[in-house]
XYZ file of C-alpha atoms in Angstrom:
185
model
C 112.966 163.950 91.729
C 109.710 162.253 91.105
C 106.872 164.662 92.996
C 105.646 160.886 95.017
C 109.259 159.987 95.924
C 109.551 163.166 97.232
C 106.459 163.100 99.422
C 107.181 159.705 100.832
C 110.746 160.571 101.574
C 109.850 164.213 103.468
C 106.428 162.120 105.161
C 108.765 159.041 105.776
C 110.865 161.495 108.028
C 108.777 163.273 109.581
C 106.266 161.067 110.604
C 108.100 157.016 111.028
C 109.650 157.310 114.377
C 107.728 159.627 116.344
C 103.979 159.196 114.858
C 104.327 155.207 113.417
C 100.720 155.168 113.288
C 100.580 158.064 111.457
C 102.930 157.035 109.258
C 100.799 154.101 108.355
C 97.267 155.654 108.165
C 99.524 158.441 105.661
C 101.095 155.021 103.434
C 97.350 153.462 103.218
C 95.876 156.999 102.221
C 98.778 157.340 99.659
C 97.783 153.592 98.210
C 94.137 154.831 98.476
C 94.947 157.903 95.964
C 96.822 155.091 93.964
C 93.586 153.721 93.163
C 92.126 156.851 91.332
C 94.015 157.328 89.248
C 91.384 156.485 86.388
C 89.448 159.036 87.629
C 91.940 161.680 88.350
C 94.308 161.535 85.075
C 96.931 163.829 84.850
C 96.220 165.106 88.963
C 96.516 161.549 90.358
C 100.638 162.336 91.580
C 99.565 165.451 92.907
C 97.026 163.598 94.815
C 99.157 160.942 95.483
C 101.923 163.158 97.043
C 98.698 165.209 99.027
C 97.430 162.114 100.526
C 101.317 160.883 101.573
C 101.677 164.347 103.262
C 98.625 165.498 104.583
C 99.001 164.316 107.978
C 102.755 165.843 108.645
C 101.728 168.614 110.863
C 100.659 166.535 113.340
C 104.412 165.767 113.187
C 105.409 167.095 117.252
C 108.632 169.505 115.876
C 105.911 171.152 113.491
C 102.541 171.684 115.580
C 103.096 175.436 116.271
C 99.389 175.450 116.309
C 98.084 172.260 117.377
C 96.306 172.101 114.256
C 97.221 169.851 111.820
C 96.884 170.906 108.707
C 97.672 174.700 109.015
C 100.832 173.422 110.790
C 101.585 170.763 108.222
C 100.801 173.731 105.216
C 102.922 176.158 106.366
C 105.783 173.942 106.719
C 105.505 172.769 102.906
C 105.125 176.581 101.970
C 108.217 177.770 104.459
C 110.323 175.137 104.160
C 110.254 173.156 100.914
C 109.643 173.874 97.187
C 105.927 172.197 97.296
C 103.451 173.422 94.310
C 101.226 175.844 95.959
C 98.272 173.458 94.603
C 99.866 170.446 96.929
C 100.094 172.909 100.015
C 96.743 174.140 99.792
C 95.531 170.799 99.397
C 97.094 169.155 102.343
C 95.955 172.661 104.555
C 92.243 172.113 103.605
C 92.418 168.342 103.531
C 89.069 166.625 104.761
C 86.857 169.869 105.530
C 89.932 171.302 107.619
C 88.076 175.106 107.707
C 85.344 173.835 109.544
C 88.102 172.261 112.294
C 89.670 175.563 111.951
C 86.159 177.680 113.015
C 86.586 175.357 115.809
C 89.821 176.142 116.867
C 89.257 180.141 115.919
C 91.707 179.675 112.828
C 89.414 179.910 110.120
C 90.315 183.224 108.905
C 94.047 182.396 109.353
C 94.101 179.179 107.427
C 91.886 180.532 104.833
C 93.907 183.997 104.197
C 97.312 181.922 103.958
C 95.666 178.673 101.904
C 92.395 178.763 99.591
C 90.473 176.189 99.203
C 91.938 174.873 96.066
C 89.789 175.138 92.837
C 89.603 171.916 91.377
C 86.617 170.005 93.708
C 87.869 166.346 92.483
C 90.823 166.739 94.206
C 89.573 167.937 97.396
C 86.723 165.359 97.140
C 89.805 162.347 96.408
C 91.794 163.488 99.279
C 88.671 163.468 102.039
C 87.595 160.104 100.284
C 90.905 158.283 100.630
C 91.098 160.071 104.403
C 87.835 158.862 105.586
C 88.100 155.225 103.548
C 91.351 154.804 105.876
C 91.574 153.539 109.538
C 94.487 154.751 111.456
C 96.862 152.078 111.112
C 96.663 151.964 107.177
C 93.941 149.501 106.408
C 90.726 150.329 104.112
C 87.440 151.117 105.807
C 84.085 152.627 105.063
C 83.224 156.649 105.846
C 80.544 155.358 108.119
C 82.863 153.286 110.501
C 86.216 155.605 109.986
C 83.694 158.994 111.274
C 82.424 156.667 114.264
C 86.505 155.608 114.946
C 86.871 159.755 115.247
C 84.247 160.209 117.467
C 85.184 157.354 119.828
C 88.571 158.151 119.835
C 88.557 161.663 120.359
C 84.794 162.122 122.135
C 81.531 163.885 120.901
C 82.206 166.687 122.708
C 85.982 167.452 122.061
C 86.979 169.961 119.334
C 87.720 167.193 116.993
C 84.499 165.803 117.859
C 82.500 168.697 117.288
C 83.965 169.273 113.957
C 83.168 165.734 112.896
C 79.850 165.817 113.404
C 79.597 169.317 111.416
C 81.755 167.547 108.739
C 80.138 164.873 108.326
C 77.392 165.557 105.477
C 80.407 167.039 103.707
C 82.576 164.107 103.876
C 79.943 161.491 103.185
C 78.826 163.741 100.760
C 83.049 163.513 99.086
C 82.891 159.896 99.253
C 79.782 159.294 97.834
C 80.495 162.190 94.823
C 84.509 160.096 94.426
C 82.124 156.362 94.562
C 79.999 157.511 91.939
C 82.968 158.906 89.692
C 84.610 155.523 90.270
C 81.872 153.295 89.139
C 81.130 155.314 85.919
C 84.662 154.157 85.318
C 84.275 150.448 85.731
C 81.197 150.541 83.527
């Protein structure tokens, strides 16, 4: 089966009828990876199925942590036949460790998942993340990181690891912008 099929199909039922929302901020991401493709080449279906899945921990039968993408990880790794590249991408999607160091899981999910090698891909993935609003539609990083922090508060453990995240993932949109318009030149 086609690796994107496959990632909308296990996403589309985990995450449809009890996270809808979810489900559509996972769909826009995916459509989001669609669009690098020019930049990505032969890694834009791994991307594709990393952005369609990276959200699946949050799914309620899978939080065993409460963290998102450890949880989501280590069901890809335990339970299906994901490339190890895919599961390590979707555990340290959008500057995850420093949520983890937040949590006191940093040494967990970095033991169990690397950060993957290959910084385009974890650059893509925090890009088409942050470019997304929750219900699907295209944003910028600026209003996406302010939607975070309003949504979950400054001084929550989501918000705290925003604000330390947030040269980083400027920093991967900016670095995936620049790669994009070098393209359309």
């Amino acid at each position: 089966m086609d690796l994107i099929v496959w990632a909308h199909d296990l996403a589309e039922s985990l995450l449809a009828v009890p996270l809808p929302r979810r489900w559509a901020h996972s769909q826009g991401v995916a459509t989001r990876a669609q669009s690098l493709e020019g930049i990505l080449g032969k890694d834009a279906g791994l991307l594709c199925a990393a952005a369609m899945l990276h959200d699946i921990g949050y799914t309620p039968s899978l939080a065993a942590t409460g963290f998102h993408p450890l949880d989501g990880a280590r069901y890809l790794r335990n339970h299906t036949a994901a490339d190890r590249r895919l599961v390590r991408l979707v555990a340290n999607h959008s500057c995850a460790v420093l949520e983890a160091e937040e949590r006191g899981l940093r040494e967990e999910l970095e033991a169990e998942f690397p950060l993957p090698d290959h910084a385009a891909l974890v650059d893509a993935l925090a890009y088409c993340d942050m470019t997304t609003t929750p219900d699907g539609e295209r944003t910028t990083v600026d209003a996406r990181l302010a939607e975070i922090l309003g949504r979950y508060g400054q001084d929550s453990i989501v918000g705290r690891f925003i604000r330390r995240a947030e040269p980083e993932l400027c920093g991967a949109v900016h670095r995936v912008e620049v790669r994009l318009a070098s393209v359309g030149e």
